[in-house]
mmCIF file of C-alpha atoms in Angstrom:
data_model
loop_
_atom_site.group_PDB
_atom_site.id
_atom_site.type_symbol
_atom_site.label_atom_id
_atom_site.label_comp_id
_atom_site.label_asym_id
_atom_site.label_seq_id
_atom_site.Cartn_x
_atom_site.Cartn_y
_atom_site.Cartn_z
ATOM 1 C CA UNK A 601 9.753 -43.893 -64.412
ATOM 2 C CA UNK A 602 8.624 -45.013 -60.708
ATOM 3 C CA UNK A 603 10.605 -43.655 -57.633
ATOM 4 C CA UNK A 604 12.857 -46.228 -56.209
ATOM 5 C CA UNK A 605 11.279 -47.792 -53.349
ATOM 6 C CA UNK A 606 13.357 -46.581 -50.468
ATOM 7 C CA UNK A 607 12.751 -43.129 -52.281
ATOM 8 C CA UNK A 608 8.798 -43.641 -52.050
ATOM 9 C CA UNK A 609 9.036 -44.628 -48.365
ATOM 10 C CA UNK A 610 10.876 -41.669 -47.343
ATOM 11 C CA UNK A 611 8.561 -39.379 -49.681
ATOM 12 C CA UNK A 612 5.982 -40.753 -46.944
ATOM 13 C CA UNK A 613 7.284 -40.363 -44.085
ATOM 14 C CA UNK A 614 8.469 -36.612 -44.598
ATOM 15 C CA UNK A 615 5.102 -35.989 -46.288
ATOM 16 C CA UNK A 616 3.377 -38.121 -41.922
ATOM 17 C CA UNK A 617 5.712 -35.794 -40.297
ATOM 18 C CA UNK A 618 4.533 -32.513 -41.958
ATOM 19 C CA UNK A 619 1.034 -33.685 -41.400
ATOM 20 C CA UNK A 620 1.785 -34.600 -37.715
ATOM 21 C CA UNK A 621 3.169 -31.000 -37.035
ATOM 22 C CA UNK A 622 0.627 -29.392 -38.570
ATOM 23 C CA UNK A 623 -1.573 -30.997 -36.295
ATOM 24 C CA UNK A 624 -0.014 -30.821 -33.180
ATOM 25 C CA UNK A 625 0.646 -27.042 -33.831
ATOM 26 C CA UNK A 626 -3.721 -26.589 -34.342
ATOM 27 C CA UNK A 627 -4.272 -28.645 -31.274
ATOM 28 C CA UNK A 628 -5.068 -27.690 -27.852
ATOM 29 C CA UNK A 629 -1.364 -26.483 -25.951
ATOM 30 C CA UNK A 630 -2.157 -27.068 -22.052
ATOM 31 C CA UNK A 631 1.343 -25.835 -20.921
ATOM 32 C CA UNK A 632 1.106 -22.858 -22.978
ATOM 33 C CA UNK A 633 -2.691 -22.062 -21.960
ATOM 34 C CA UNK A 634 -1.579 -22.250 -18.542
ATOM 35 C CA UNK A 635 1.133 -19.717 -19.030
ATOM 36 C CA UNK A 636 -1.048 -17.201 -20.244
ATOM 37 C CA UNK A 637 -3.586 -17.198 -17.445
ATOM 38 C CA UNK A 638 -3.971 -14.141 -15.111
ATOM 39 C CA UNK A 639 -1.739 -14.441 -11.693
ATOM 40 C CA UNK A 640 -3.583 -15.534 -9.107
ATOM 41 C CA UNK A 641 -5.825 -17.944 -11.349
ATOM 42 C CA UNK A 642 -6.689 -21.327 -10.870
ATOM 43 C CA UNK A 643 -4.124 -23.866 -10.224
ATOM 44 C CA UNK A 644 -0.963 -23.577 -8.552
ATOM 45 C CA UNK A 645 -0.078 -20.307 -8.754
ATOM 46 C CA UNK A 646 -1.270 -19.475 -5.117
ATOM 47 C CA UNK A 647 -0.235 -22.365 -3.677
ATOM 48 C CA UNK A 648 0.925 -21.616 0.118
ATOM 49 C CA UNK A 649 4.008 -21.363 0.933
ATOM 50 C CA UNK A 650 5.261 -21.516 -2.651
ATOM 51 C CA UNK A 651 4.296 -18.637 -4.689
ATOM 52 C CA UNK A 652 6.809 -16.614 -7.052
ATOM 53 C CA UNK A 653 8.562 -15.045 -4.166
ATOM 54 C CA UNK A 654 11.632 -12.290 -4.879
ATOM 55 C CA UNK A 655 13.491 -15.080 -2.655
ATOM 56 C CA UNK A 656 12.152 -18.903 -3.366
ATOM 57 C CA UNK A 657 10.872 -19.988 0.545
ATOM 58 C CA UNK A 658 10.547 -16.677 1.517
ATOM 59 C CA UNK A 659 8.197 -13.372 1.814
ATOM 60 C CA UNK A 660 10.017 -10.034 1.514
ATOM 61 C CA UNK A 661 8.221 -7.000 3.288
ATOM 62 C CA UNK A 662 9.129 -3.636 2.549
ATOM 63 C CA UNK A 663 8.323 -0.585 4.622
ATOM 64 C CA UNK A 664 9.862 3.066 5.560
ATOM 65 C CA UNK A 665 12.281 3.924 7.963
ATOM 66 C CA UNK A 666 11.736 5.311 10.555
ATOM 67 C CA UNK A 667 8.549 2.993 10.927
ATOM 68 C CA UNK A 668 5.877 5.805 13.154
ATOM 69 C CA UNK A 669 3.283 4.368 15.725
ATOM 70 C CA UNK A 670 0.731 3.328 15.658
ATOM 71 C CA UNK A 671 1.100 1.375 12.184
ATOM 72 C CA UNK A 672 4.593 -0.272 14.053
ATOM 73 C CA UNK A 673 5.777 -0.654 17.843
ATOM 74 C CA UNK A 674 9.242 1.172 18.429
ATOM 75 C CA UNK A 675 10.200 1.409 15.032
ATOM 76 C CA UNK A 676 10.569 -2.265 14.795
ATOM 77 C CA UNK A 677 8.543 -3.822 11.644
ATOM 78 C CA UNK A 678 9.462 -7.166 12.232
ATOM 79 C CA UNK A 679 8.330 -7.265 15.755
ATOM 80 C CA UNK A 680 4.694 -8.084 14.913
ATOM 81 C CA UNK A 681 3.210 -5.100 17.290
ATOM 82 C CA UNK A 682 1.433 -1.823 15.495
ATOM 83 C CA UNK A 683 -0.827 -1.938 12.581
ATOM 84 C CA UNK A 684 0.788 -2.339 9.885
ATOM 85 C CA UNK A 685 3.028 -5.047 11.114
ATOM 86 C CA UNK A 686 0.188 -7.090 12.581
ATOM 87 C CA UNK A 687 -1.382 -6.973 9.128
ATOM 88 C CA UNK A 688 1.806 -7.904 7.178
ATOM 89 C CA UNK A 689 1.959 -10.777 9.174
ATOM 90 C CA UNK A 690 -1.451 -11.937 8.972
ATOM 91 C CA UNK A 691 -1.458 -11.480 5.047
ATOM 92 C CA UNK A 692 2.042 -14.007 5.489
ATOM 93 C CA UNK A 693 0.245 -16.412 7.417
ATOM 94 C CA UNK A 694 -2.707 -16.534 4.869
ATOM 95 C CA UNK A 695 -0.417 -16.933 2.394
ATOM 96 C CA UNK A 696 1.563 -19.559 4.063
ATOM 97 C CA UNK A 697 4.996 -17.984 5.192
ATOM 98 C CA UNK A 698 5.165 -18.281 8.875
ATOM 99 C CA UNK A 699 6.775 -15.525 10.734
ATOM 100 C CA UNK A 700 10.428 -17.020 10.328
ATOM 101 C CA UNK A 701 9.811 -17.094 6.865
ATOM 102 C CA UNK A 702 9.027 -13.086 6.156
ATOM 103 C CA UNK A 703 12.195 -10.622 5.619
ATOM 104 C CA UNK A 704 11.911 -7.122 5.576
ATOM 105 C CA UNK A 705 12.815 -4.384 3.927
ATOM 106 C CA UNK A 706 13.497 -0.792 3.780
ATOM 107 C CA UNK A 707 12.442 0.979 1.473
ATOM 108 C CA UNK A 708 11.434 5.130 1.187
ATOM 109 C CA UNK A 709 7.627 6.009 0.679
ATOM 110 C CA UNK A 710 7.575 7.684 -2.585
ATOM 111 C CA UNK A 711 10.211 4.792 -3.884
ATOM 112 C CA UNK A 712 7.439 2.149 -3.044
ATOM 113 C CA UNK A 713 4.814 3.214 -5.388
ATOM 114 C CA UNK A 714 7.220 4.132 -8.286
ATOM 115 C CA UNK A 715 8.106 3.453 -11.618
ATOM 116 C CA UNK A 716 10.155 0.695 -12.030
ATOM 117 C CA UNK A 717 10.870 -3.037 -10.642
ATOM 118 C CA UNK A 718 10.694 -3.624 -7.243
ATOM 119 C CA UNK A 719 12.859 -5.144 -4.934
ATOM 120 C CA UNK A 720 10.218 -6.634 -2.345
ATOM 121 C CA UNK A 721 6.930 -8.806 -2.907
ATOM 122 C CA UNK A 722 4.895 -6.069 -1.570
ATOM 123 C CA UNK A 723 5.048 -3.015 0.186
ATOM 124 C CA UNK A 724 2.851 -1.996 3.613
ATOM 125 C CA UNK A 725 3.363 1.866 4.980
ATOM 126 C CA UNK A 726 0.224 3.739 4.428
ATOM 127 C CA UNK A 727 -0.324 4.484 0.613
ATOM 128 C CA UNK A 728 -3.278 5.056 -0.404
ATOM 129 C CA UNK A 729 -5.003 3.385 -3.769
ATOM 130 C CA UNK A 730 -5.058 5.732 -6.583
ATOM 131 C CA UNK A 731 -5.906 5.255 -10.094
ATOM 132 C CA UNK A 732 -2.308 7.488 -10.944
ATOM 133 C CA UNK A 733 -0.407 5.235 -8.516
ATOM 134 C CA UNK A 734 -1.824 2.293 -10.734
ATOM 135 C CA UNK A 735 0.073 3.452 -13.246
ATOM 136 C CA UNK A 736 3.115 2.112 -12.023
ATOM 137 C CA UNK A 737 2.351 -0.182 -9.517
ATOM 138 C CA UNK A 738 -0.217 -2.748 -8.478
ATOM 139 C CA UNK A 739 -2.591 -2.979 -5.269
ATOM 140 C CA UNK A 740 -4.158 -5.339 -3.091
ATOM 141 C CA UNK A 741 -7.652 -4.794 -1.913
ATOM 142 C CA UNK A 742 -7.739 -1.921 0.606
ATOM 143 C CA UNK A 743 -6.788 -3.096 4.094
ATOM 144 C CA UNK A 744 -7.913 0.187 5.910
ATOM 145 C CA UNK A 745 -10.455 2.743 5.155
ATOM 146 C CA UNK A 746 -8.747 6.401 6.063
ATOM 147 C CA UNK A 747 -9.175 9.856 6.502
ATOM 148 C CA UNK A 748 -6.868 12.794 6.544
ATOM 149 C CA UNK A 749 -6.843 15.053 9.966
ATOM 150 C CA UNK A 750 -5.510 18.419 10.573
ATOM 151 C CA UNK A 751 -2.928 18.991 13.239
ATOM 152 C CA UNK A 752 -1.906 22.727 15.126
ATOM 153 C CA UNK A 753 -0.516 23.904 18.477
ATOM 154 C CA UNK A 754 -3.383 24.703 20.639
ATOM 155 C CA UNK A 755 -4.503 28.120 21.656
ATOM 156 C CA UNK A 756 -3.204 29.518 18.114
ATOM 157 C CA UNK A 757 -5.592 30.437 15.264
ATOM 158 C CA UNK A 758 -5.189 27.436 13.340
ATOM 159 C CA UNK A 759 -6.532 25.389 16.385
ATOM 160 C CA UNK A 760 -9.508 27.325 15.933
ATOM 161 C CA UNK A 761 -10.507 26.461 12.420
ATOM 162 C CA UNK A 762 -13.792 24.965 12.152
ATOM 163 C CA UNK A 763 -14.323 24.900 8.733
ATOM 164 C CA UNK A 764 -11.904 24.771 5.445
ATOM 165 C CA UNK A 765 -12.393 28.133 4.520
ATOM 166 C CA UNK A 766 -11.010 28.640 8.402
ATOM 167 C CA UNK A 767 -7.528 26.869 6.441
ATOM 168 C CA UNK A 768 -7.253 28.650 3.448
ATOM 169 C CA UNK A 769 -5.198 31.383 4.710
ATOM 170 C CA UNK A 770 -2.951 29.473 6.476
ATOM 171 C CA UNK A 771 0.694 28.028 6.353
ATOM 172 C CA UNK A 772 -0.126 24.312 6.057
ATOM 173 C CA UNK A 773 2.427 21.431 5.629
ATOM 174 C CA UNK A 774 2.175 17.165 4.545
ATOM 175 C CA UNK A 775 4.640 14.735 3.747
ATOM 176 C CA UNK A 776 5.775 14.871 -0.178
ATOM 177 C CA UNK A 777 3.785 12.271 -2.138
ATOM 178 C CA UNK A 778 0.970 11.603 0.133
ATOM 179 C CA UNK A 779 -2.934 11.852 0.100
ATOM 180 C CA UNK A 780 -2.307 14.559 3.168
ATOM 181 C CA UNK A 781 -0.877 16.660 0.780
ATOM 182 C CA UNK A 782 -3.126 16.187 -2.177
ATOM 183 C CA UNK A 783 -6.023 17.058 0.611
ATOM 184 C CA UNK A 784 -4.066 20.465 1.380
ATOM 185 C CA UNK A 785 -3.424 21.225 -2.935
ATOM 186 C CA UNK A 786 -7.182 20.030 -3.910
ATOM 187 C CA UNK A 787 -9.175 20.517 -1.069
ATOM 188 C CA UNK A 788 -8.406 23.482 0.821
ATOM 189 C CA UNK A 789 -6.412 25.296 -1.573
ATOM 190 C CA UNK A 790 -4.657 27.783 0.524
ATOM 191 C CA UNK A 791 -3.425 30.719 -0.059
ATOM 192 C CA UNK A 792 0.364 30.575 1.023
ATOM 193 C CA UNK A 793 2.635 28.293 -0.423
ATOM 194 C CA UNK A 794 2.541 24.464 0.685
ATOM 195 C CA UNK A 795 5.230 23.109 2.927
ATOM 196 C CA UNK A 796 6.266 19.805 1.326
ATOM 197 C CA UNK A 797 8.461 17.659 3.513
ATOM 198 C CA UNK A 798 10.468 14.415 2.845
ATOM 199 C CA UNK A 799 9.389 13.047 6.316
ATOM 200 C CA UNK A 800 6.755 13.062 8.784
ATOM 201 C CA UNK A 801 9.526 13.789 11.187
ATOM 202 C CA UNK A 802 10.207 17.089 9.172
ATOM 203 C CA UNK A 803 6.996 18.515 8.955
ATOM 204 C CA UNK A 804 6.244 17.278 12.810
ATOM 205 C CA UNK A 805 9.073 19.512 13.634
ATOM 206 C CA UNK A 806 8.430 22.444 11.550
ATOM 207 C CA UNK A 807 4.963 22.419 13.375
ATOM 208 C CA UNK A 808 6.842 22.477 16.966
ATOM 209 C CA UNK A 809 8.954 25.305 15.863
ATOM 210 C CA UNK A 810 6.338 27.471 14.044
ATOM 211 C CA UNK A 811 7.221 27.547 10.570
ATOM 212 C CA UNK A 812 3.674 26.100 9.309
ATOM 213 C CA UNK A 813 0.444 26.845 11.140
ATOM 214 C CA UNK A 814 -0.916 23.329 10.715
ATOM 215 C CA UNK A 815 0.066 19.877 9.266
ATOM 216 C CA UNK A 816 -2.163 17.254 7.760
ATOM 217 C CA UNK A 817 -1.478 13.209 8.294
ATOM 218 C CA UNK A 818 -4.103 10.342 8.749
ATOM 219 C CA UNK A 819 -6.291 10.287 11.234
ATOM 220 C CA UNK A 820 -4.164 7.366 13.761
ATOM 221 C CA UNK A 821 -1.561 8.987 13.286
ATOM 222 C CA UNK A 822 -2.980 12.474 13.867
ATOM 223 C CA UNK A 823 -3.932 10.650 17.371
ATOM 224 C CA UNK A 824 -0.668 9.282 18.281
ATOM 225 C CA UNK A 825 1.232 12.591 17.575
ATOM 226 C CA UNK A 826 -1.121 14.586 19.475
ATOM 227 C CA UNK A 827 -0.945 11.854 22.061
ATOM 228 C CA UNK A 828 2.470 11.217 22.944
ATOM 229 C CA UNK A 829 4.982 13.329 20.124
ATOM 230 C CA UNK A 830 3.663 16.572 20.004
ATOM 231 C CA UNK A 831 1.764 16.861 22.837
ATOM 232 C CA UNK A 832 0.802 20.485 22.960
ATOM 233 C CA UNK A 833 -1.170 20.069 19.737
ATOM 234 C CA UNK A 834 -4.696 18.750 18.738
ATOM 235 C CA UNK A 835 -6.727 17.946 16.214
ATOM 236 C CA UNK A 836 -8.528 20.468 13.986
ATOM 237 C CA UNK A 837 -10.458 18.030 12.446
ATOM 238 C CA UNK A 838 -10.671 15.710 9.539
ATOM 239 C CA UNK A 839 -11.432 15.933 6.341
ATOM 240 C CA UNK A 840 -14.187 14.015 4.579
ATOM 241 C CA UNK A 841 -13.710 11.503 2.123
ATOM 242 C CA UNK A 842 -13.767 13.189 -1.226
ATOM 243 C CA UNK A 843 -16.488 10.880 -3.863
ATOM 244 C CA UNK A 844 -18.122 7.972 -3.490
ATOM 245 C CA UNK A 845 -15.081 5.460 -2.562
ATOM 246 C CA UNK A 846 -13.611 5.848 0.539
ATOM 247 C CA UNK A 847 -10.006 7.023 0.526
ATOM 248 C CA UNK A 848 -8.057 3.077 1.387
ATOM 249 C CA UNK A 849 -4.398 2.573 2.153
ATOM 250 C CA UNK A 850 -3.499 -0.965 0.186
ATOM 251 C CA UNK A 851 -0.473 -3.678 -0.130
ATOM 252 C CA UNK A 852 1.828 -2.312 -3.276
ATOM 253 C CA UNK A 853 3.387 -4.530 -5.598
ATOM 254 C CA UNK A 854 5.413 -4.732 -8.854
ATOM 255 C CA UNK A 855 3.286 -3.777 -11.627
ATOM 256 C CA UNK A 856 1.577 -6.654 -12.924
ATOM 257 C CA UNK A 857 3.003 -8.912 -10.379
ATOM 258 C CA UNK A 858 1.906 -12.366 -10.137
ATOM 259 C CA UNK A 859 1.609 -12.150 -6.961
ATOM 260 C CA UNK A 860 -1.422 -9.530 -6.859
ATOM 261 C CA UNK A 861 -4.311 -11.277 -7.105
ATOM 262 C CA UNK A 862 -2.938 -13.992 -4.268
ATOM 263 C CA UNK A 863 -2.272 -11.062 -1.779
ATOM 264 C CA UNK A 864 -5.543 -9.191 -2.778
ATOM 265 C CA UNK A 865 -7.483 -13.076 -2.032
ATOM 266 C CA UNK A 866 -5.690 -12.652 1.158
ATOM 267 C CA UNK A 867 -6.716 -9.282 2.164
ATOM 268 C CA UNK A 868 -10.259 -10.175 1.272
ATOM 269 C CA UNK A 869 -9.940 -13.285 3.567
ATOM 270 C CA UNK A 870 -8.620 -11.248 6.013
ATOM 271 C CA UNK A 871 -11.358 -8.316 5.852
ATOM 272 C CA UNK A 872 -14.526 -11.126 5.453
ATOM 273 C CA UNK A 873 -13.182 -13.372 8.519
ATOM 274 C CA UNK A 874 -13.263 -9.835 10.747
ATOM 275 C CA UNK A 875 -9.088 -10.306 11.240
ATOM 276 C CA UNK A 876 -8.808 -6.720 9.858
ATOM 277 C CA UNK A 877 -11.321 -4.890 12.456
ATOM 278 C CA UNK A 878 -9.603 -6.953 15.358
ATOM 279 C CA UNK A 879 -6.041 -6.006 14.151
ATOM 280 C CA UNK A 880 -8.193 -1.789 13.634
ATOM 281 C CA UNK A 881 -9.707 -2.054 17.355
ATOM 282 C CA UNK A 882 -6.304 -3.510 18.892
ATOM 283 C CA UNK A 883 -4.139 -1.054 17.256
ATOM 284 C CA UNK A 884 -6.104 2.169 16.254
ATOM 285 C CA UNK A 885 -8.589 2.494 18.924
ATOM 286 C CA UNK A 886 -7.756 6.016 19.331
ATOM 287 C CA UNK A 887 -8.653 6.666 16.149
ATOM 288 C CA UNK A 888 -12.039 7.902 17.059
ATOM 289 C CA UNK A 889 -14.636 10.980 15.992
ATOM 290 C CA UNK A 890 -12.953 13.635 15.238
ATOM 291 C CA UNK A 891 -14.765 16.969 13.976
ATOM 292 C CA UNK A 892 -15.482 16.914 10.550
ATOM 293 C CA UNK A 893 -14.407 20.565 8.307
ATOM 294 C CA UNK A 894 -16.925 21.039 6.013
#
């Protein structure tokens, strides 16, 4: 017995459909293959102005508080004066956010590099690139090529060091979480205990009153203290890069942000059109020689 005829027609059409979505689902899926490119590929994912901000329009900026010279002017990121802030704003304006457009942020120094989502698009206040760090965040492309610097009173012993064997018996003291104090653990390996502060501040002041022979910061802002903070200390020295790659502070963002590879382009942009050593010369001048402790 034949199917009825209205049966064989529908027999058909299920049997068109099946073959239809069998060969849509082998064919080429645009939409999806865009999806699954790396950020900062091709297309519009960099787009100026419009990228996959925390805030749609807008670029949010996070940094510490207080904000120290010379990476910011008078403790006031969003003024555009220091380093740091000169830089944040450049890396806006290359991304297309004009200066109205960029909000910032506050946001503690170990608290910007970890674990966990992040409340800005990236994050500017002197951390260095690490392959541990990496672990939990992302970087741009190094904006700043650094090196650590030991601070004492003058006229005491530890102004007198000339090598870091000269260190190793000392009291020395770095902000928690910093390369300063990974210099002090794996470089010089003192003796005494390390003084670990939450702040710059802190340690700053335990140096004035005595309670650590020396402190170790980057070199700018081993100048600046010396310069117009602490003013009856100097610089020891500096310490030289450890390896082949110098030591670089970079942007931080959410781990595997899309925004990463835009801001890196940036940077790069930045560092090849010679914005980067104008911004260096304007801001950290003083950064000059400094001995180096062998």
């Amino acid at each position: 017995m034949h199917p009825a005829p209205h049966a064989l027609r529908r027999a058909v059409a299920v049997a068109t459909t099946a073959l239809l979505a069998t060969a849509l689902g082998c064919a080429p899926q645009p939409e999806d293959k865009a999806a699954d490119a790396p950020s900062g590929s091709a297309g519009n994912t960099c787009a100026k102005g419009e990228l996959a901000t925390k805030t749609s329009g807008k670029l949010t900026i996070a940094t510490d508080e207080p904000a120290y010279e010379p990476w910011f002017k008078d403790d006031k990121p969003a003024g555009g004066e220091g380093f740091e802030s000169a830089v944040a704003y450049a890396v806006a304006k290359q991304l297309g956010y004009d200066k109205s457009a960029v909000v910032w942020q506050s946001v503690p120094f170990n608290k910007a590099f970890a674990p966990g989502e992040k409340t800005f698009d990236f994050d500017i206040n002197q951390v260095s690139i690490s392959d541990e760090r990496k672990k939990a965040v992302d970087f741009s492309s190094g904006y700043y090529d650094v090196r650590q610097a030991v601070i004492a009173l003058k006229d005491t012993k530890a102004a007198k060091a000339k090598s870091i064997a000269d260190l190793k018996g000392l009291k020395l003291g770095a902000q928690v979480g910093t390369t300063s104090l990974n210099y002090i653990d794996d470089v010089v390996k003192p003796t005494q205990e390390v003084a670990a502060y939450a702040k710059n501040d802190q340690a700053k002041s335990a140096l004035k009153n005595g309670q650590v022979d020396a402190i170790v910061v980057d070199l700018p802002t081993a100048f600046y203290i010396t310069a117009a903070e602490v003013t009856d200390a100097t610089i020891v020295g500096q310490f030289e890069n450890q390896g082949g790659t110098p030591e670089q502070f970079g942007l931080v963002l959410d781990k595997g942000s899309a925004l990463t590879s835009c801001v890196t382009d940036a940077v790069n942009a930045l560092r090849e059109g010679g914005t980067l050593d104008k911004l260096e010369q304007q801001w950290l001048s003083d950064a000059v020689d400094a001995p180096v402790l062998k």
